[in-house]
Amino acid sequence: MHKLQYLNILTLLLLIFSVSCNKNQPDKIDSSSENLYVAFAGERDGFKLWIVNGDEVRRKYFDEFIYGGNSERYPFIPANEIWIDNAISAEEFETTVAHEIKERGLMSGSGLLYEDAHDSALALEVAMRNNWKGITNNHENELDSVSPMDADSTMEIEMLPDKIKLKNIYRIPLGERNGVKIWVVDGYAIRRDIFPDFGFSGNDKEYLFIPPGEIWIDGQISCEETDYSIELELKERELMVQGKDYDDAYTGALEHVKKLREVNDTLISKQPEVKKIFPPYRDKGTGSGK
C-alpha cells in the first residue's frame, strides 16, 4: 500500500474513533456566567438593562429563551435585571425592554399568569409601534428634500436626481442627546434607494441626505452595537463641527468607542455568577410586588 494512502486511512480511523468516543460522553455544561453578559445598556424603571449572549442562555439555562427575559418569568435572572437577547436588532430593542418590564410588573404585582402578562405586554408593543409610525410619518412629511450624497459630494446612485424626498426611512425616535435627534432608520432601504455605502450609522455632517441635527442608526444592527454607534456618531459629529475633516473625526470617534468598550468589559467582569435554577421558568408570577 502506498504510504500516503496508509496515512489517509489511519487518519480516517482515528477520526471515527474520536467521534464514537465523544458520543458516549455527556456534554459538559459550565454553570458560570462567563461570556454571558455582553453589554450594559443603562437603567430603566429601576432595572439594570443587560444585553446577554442569547446562545449562552439557551445552551446553559433555558433553551426557549428568545428576545428577552425578566426574573418573574425566569428565576435564574437576577431580580434587578432585565435581559435582552443580543440576537435581536436595534429596531426591536425598545419594544423588548418595554415588554419585559410590563410583563414582570404584572406577574409580580398580582401573581398574574405568564400567558396573560405576556399577551398584555405584546399589546403594549403594538401600541408603541403604531405610535412610532405616526411620529415618523409626520416627521418625513415635514422634511425638505435632501441631496443623496455624502459630505464629499459623492453620489453613489447616479440615476438619482439632485434632490430627493425621504419616504419610509424612519422607524423609531430615540430621543435627543447634546441637541442632536437620534433615529432608528431602515438601513436596507437607504442602501437600496439612496446611498449603498451607508453602514451601521451616520450623521448630518457626514451625509447630506441626513437632515440637519440628526443621527441615524441602522435598525438592522445588533442591539449590542446601538449605544456604541450613537456614541461614535456623536463624537464624530462633534469633532467635525470643531473643524476636523471626516477621516480624523472618524479616527477620534473610534478611540472614544474603544474606551467605552473597555469600561463595559470592566462592568461585565464584576457581574456575579448566574446560578442555574430548576425549573428555569415560572408559569405564574410570585405576586411579591417587587
Short mmCIF file of C-alpha atoms in Angstrom, two decimals:
data_model
loop_
_atom_site.label_atom_id
_atom_site.label_comp_id
_atom_site.label_asym_id
_atom_site.label_seq_id
_atom_site.Cartn_x
_atom_site.Cartn_y
_atom_site.Cartn_z
CA MET A 1 0.00 0.00 0.00
CA HIS A 2 1.22 3.50 -0.84
CA LYS A 3 2.44 5.40 2.24
CA LEU A 4 0.09 8.37 1.58
CA GLN A 5 -2.91 6.05 1.24
CA TYR A 6 -1.97 4.39 4.53
CA LEU A 7 -1.78 7.75 6.35
CA ASN A 8 -5.17 8.82 4.96
CA ILE A 9 -6.81 5.60 6.13
CA LEU A 10 -5.19 5.91 9.56
CA THR A 11 -6.38 9.49 9.90
CA LEU A 12 -9.92 8.47 8.97
CA LEU A 13 -9.93 5.63 11.53
CA LEU A 14 -8.72 7.98 14.27
CA LEU A 15 -11.44 10.47 13.38
CA ILE A 16 -14.16 7.79 13.51
CA PHE A 17 -12.83 6.53 16.85
CA SER A 18 -12.79 10.06 18.28
CA VAL A 19 -16.37 10.79 17.22
CA SER A 20 -17.67 7.48 18.58
CA CYS A 21 -15.99 8.09 21.93
CA ASN A 22 -17.38 11.58 22.22
CA LYS A 23 -20.91 10.30 21.64
CA ASN A 24 -20.64 8.29 24.82
CA GLN A 25 -19.52 11.30 26.88
CA PRO A 26 -22.11 13.61 28.46
CA ASP A 27 -22.00 17.26 27.43
CA LYS A 28 -20.08 19.40 29.86
CA ILE A 29 -22.08 22.47 30.89
CA ASP A 30 -20.29 25.34 32.55
CA SER A 31 -22.57 26.97 35.11
CA SER A 32 -20.51 30.17 35.35
CA SER A 33 -21.67 33.46 33.83
CA GLU A 34 -18.51 33.90 31.77
CA ASN A 35 -19.38 35.00 28.22
CA LEU A 36 -23.00 35.53 29.31
CA TYR A 37 -23.14 39.32 29.73
CA VAL A 38 -22.41 41.26 26.54
CA ALA A 39 -23.22 44.93 27.15
CA PHE A 40 -24.69 47.10 29.88
CA ALA A 41 -27.46 49.26 28.37
CA GLY A 42 -28.28 51.55 31.27
CA GLU A 43 -31.22 51.54 33.67
CA ARG A 44 -34.96 51.75 33.10
CA ASP A 45 -37.65 51.98 35.80
CA GLY A 46 -35.19 50.81 38.45
CA PHE A 47 -33.93 47.81 36.45
CA LYS A 48 -30.45 47.31 35.04
CA LEU A 49 -30.65 46.51 31.35
CA TRP A 50 -28.19 43.88 30.24
CA ILE A 51 -27.74 42.64 26.71
CA VAL A 52 -26.78 38.99 27.07
CA ASN A 53 -25.47 36.25 24.84
CA GLY A 54 -28.71 34.56 23.83
CA ASP A 55 -26.91 31.45 22.65
CA GLU A 56 -25.29 31.02 26.06
CA VAL A 57 -28.64 31.45 27.82
CA ARG A 58 -30.31 28.87 25.60
CA ARG A 59 -27.42 26.45 25.95
CA LYS A 60 -26.88 26.73 29.70
CA TYR A 61 -30.09 27.96 31.31
CA PHE A 62 -33.24 27.63 29.18
CA ASP A 63 -33.39 26.53 25.56
CA GLU A 64 -36.56 28.53 24.78
CA PHE A 65 -35.16 31.93 25.77
CA ILE A 66 -35.74 34.45 22.96
CA TYR A 67 -35.84 38.26 22.65
CA GLY A 68 -35.58 38.95 26.38
CA GLY A 69 -36.48 37.95 29.88
CA ASN A 70 -37.17 39.02 33.46
CA SER A 71 -36.88 37.40 36.87
CA GLU A 72 -40.61 36.70 37.29
CA ARG A 73 -40.66 34.52 34.18
CA TYR A 74 -37.09 33.22 34.50
CA PRO A 75 -35.96 32.85 38.14
CA PHE A 76 -32.30 32.47 37.12
CA ILE A 77 -32.27 36.16 36.07
CA PRO A 78 -31.30 38.48 38.97
CA ALA A 79 -34.32 40.35 40.36
CA ASN A 80 -33.00 43.80 39.49
CA GLU A 81 -32.08 42.94 35.90
CA ILE A 82 -33.81 42.79 32.53
CA TRP A 83 -32.07 40.65 29.95
CA ILE A 84 -32.15 41.36 26.22
CA ASP A 85 -31.01 38.77 23.70
CA ASN A 86 -28.07 40.12 21.66
CA ALA A 87 -29.51 38.36 18.60
CA ILE A 88 -32.26 40.95 18.22
CA SER A 89 -31.84 44.07 16.13
CA ALA A 90 -31.65 47.69 17.22
CA GLU A 91 -35.17 48.09 15.84
CA GLU A 92 -36.55 45.58 18.36
CA PHE A 93 -34.69 46.78 21.46
CA GLU A 94 -37.11 49.39 22.83
CA THR A 95 -40.22 47.25 22.41
CA THR A 96 -38.47 44.29 24.01
CA VAL A 97 -37.38 46.31 27.04
CA ALA A 98 -40.89 47.71 27.49
CA HIS A 99 -42.37 44.22 27.07
CA GLU A 100 -40.19 42.68 29.78
CA ILE A 101 -40.78 45.49 32.29
CA LYS A 102 -44.54 45.34 31.69
CA GLU A 103 -44.66 41.55 31.90
CA ARG A 104 -42.59 41.46 35.08
CA GLY A 105 -44.74 44.11 36.74
CA LEU A 106 -47.95 42.22 36.03
CA MET A 107 -46.57 38.88 37.22
CA SER A 108 -45.00 40.39 40.31
CA GLY A 109 -47.78 42.80 41.23
CA SER A 110 -50.70 40.39 41.22
CA GLY A 111 -49.27 36.95 40.60
CA LEU A 112 -50.69 37.01 37.08
CA LEU A 113 -50.28 34.01 34.83
CA TYR A 114 -47.37 34.33 32.40
CA GLU A 115 -49.61 33.91 29.35
CA ASP A 116 -51.87 36.78 30.42
CA ALA A 117 -48.95 39.05 31.31
CA HIS A 118 -47.22 38.15 28.04
CA ASP A 119 -50.32 38.98 25.98
CA SER A 120 -50.67 42.32 27.74
CA ALA A 121 -47.00 43.11 27.03
CA LEU A 122 -47.48 42.21 23.35
CA ALA A 123 -50.40 44.65 23.18
CA LEU A 124 -48.07 47.33 24.54
CA GLU A 125 -45.60 46.57 21.75
CA VAL A 126 -48.31 47.02 19.12
CA ALA A 127 -49.31 50.37 20.60
CA MET A 128 -45.68 51.53 20.65
CA ARG A 129 -45.11 50.56 17.01
CA ASN A 130 -48.29 52.31 15.88
CA ASN A 131 -47.33 55.43 17.80
CA TRP A 132 -43.86 55.46 16.22
CA LYS A 133 -45.39 55.01 12.78
CA GLY A 134 -47.40 58.19 13.25
CA ILE A 135 -44.38 60.10 14.56
CA THR A 136 -42.07 59.02 11.75
CA ASN A 137 -44.66 59.65 9.02
CA ASN A 138 -45.25 63.16 10.32
CA HIS A 139 -41.51 63.79 10.53
CA GLU A 140 -40.90 62.72 6.95
CA ASN A 141 -43.81 64.82 5.68
CA GLU A 142 -42.34 67.92 7.31
CA LEU A 143 -38.80 67.46 5.95
CA ASP A 144 -37.40 69.35 2.99
CA SER A 145 -35.85 67.42 0.10
CA VAL A 146 -32.25 66.27 0.62
CA SER A 147 -29.20 65.53 -1.53
CA PRO A 148 -28.47 61.79 -1.96
CA MET A 149 -24.72 62.17 -1.43
CA ASP A 150 -22.07 62.36 1.27
CA ALA A 151 -20.10 65.36 2.50
CA ASP A 152 -17.59 64.89 -0.35
CA SER A 153 -20.46 65.31 -2.86
CA THR A 154 -20.22 61.66 -3.86
CA MET A 155 -23.45 60.33 -5.36
CA GLU A 156 -23.33 56.53 -5.48
CA ILE A 157 -26.59 56.04 -7.40
CA GLU A 158 -26.06 58.24 -10.44
CA MET A 159 -29.63 57.93 -11.75
CA LEU A 160 -31.00 59.82 -8.74
CA PRO A 161 -31.96 63.48 -9.04
CA ASP A 162 -30.03 66.16 -7.16
CA LYS A 163 -32.77 66.32 -4.53
CA ILE A 164 -34.97 63.52 -3.18
CA LYS A 165 -37.79 63.24 -0.67
CA LEU A 166 -37.26 60.84 2.22
CA LYS A 167 -40.03 58.26 2.46
CA ASN A 168 -40.39 55.17 4.68
CA ILE A 169 -36.87 55.65 6.06
CA TYR A 170 -37.54 56.49 9.71
CA ARG A 171 -38.54 53.75 12.17
CA ILE A 172 -38.12 54.78 15.82
CA PRO A 173 -37.28 58.05 17.60
CA LEU A 174 -34.62 57.53 20.28
CA GLY A 175 -34.79 60.97 21.79
CA GLU A 176 -32.20 63.73 21.81
CA ARG A 177 -28.64 63.99 23.10
CA ASN A 178 -26.49 67.09 23.10
CA GLY A 179 -29.08 68.82 20.97
CA VAL A 180 -28.96 66.08 18.32
CA LYS A 181 -32.00 63.96 17.49
CA ILE A 182 -31.39 60.22 17.17
CA TRP A 183 -33.46 57.98 14.93
CA VAL A 184 -33.52 54.28 14.12
CA VAL A 185 -33.86 54.01 10.35
CA ASP A 186 -34.28 51.39 7.63
CA GLY A 187 -30.68 50.80 6.59
CA TYR A 188 -31.63 48.38 3.84
CA ALA A 189 -33.88 50.98 2.16
CA ILE A 190 -31.13 53.61 2.43
CA ARG A 191 -28.58 51.33 0.77
CA ARG A 192 -31.08 50.36 -1.92
CA ASP A 193 -32.55 53.76 -2.73
CA ILE A 194 -30.14 56.45 -1.56
CA PHE A 195 -26.56 55.50 -0.71
CA PRO A 196 -25.21 51.91 -0.94
CA ASP A 197 -22.25 52.65 1.35
CA PHE A 198 -24.37 53.61 4.38
CA GLY A 199 -23.10 51.47 7.27
CA PHE A 200 -24.14 50.95 10.86
CA SER A 201 -24.91 54.62 11.38
CA GLY A 202 -24.40 58.17 10.16
CA ASN A 203 -24.75 61.85 10.99
CA ASP A 204 -25.70 65.03 9.18
CA LYS A 205 -22.10 66.22 8.87
CA GLU A 206 -21.09 63.01 7.09
CA TYR A 207 -24.10 62.51 4.82
CA LEU A 208 -26.07 65.29 3.10
CA PHE A 209 -29.19 63.11 2.95
CA ILE A 210 -29.41 63.12 6.76
CA PRO A 211 -31.35 66.24 7.82
CA PRO A 212 -29.57 68.84 9.99
CA GLY A 213 -29.18 67.95 13.64
CA GLU A 214 -29.84 64.22 13.23
CA ILE A 215 -28.04 60.93 13.78
CA TRP A 216 -29.29 57.77 12.09
CA ILE A 217 -28.85 54.25 13.48
CA ASP A 218 -29.37 51.30 11.14
CA GLY A 219 -32.27 49.30 12.58
CA GLN A 220 -30.75 46.04 11.38
CA ILE A 221 -27.61 46.13 13.51
CA SER A 222 -27.44 44.02 16.65
CA CYS A 223 -28.83 45.81 19.69
CA GLU A 224 -25.47 45.45 21.46
CA GLU A 225 -23.96 47.89 18.94
CA THR A 226 -26.64 50.58 19.23
CA ASP A 227 -25.13 52.60 22.08
CA TYR A 228 -21.65 52.33 20.61
CA SER A 229 -22.94 53.55 17.25
CA ILE A 230 -24.68 56.50 18.88
CA GLU A 231 -21.54 57.42 20.81
CA LEU A 232 -19.41 57.13 17.68
CA GLU A 233 -21.68 59.42 15.68
CA LEU A 234 -21.95 61.99 18.47
CA LYS A 235 -18.17 62.16 18.87
CA GLU A 236 -17.50 62.17 15.12
CA ARG A 237 -20.06 64.92 14.59
CA GLU A 238 -18.64 66.95 17.48
CA LEU A 239 -15.13 66.76 16.02
CA MET A 240 -16.33 67.70 12.54
CA VAL A 241 -18.17 70.71 13.95
CA GLN A 242 -14.86 71.70 15.55
CA GLY A 243 -13.28 71.74 12.09
CA LYS A 244 -11.68 68.31 11.77
CA ASP A 245 -12.03 66.51 8.45
CA TYR A 246 -14.02 63.28 8.28
CA ASP A 247 -11.04 60.90 8.44
CA ASP A 248 -9.58 62.49 11.58
CA ALA A 249 -13.01 62.79 13.19
CA TYR A 250 -13.76 59.14 12.47
CA THR A 251 -10.44 58.05 13.97
CA GLY A 252 -11.08 60.12 17.09
CA ALA A 253 -14.57 58.66 17.42
CA LEU A 254 -13.20 55.11 17.16
CA GLU A 255 -10.80 55.81 20.03
CA HIS A 256 -13.70 57.14 22.09
CA VAL A 257 -15.75 54.00 21.48
CA LYS A 258 -12.76 51.77 22.23
CA LYS A 259 -12.56 53.27 25.72
CA LEU A 260 -16.29 52.74 26.22
CA ARG A 261 -15.91 49.07 25.30
CA GLU A 262 -13.15 48.75 27.89
CA VAL A 263 -15.43 50.28 30.54
CA ASN A 264 -18.13 47.80 29.53
CA ASP A 265 -15.70 44.90 29.86
CA THR A 266 -14.88 46.04 33.38
CA LEU A 267 -18.58 46.13 34.33
CA ILE A 268 -19.04 42.61 32.97
CA SER A 269 -16.07 41.32 34.95
CA LYS A 270 -17.79 42.47 38.16
CA GLN A 271 -21.04 40.61 37.48
CA PRO A 272 -21.66 37.73 39.89
CA GLU A 273 -22.12 34.19 38.70
CA VAL A 274 -25.61 33.35 37.46
CA LYS A 275 -26.84 30.15 39.08
CA LYS A 276 -28.98 27.54 37.40
CA ILE A 277 -32.47 27.13 38.82
CA PHE A 278 -34.89 24.28 38.15
CA PRO A 279 -37.41 24.64 36.73
CA PRO A 280 -35.91 27.56 34.78
CA TYR A 281 -39.24 29.33 34.25
CA ARG A 282 -42.48 30.23 36.01
CA ASP A 283 -45.98 29.97 34.61
CA LYS A 284 -47.35 32.20 37.34
CA GLY A 285 -45.98 35.31 38.96
CA THR A 286 -44.88 35.44 42.57
CA GLY A 287 -47.23 38.29 43.45
CA SER A 288 -44.45 39.68 45.63
CA GLY A 289 -44.89 43.21 44.33
CA LYS A 290 -41.11 43.54 43.92
#
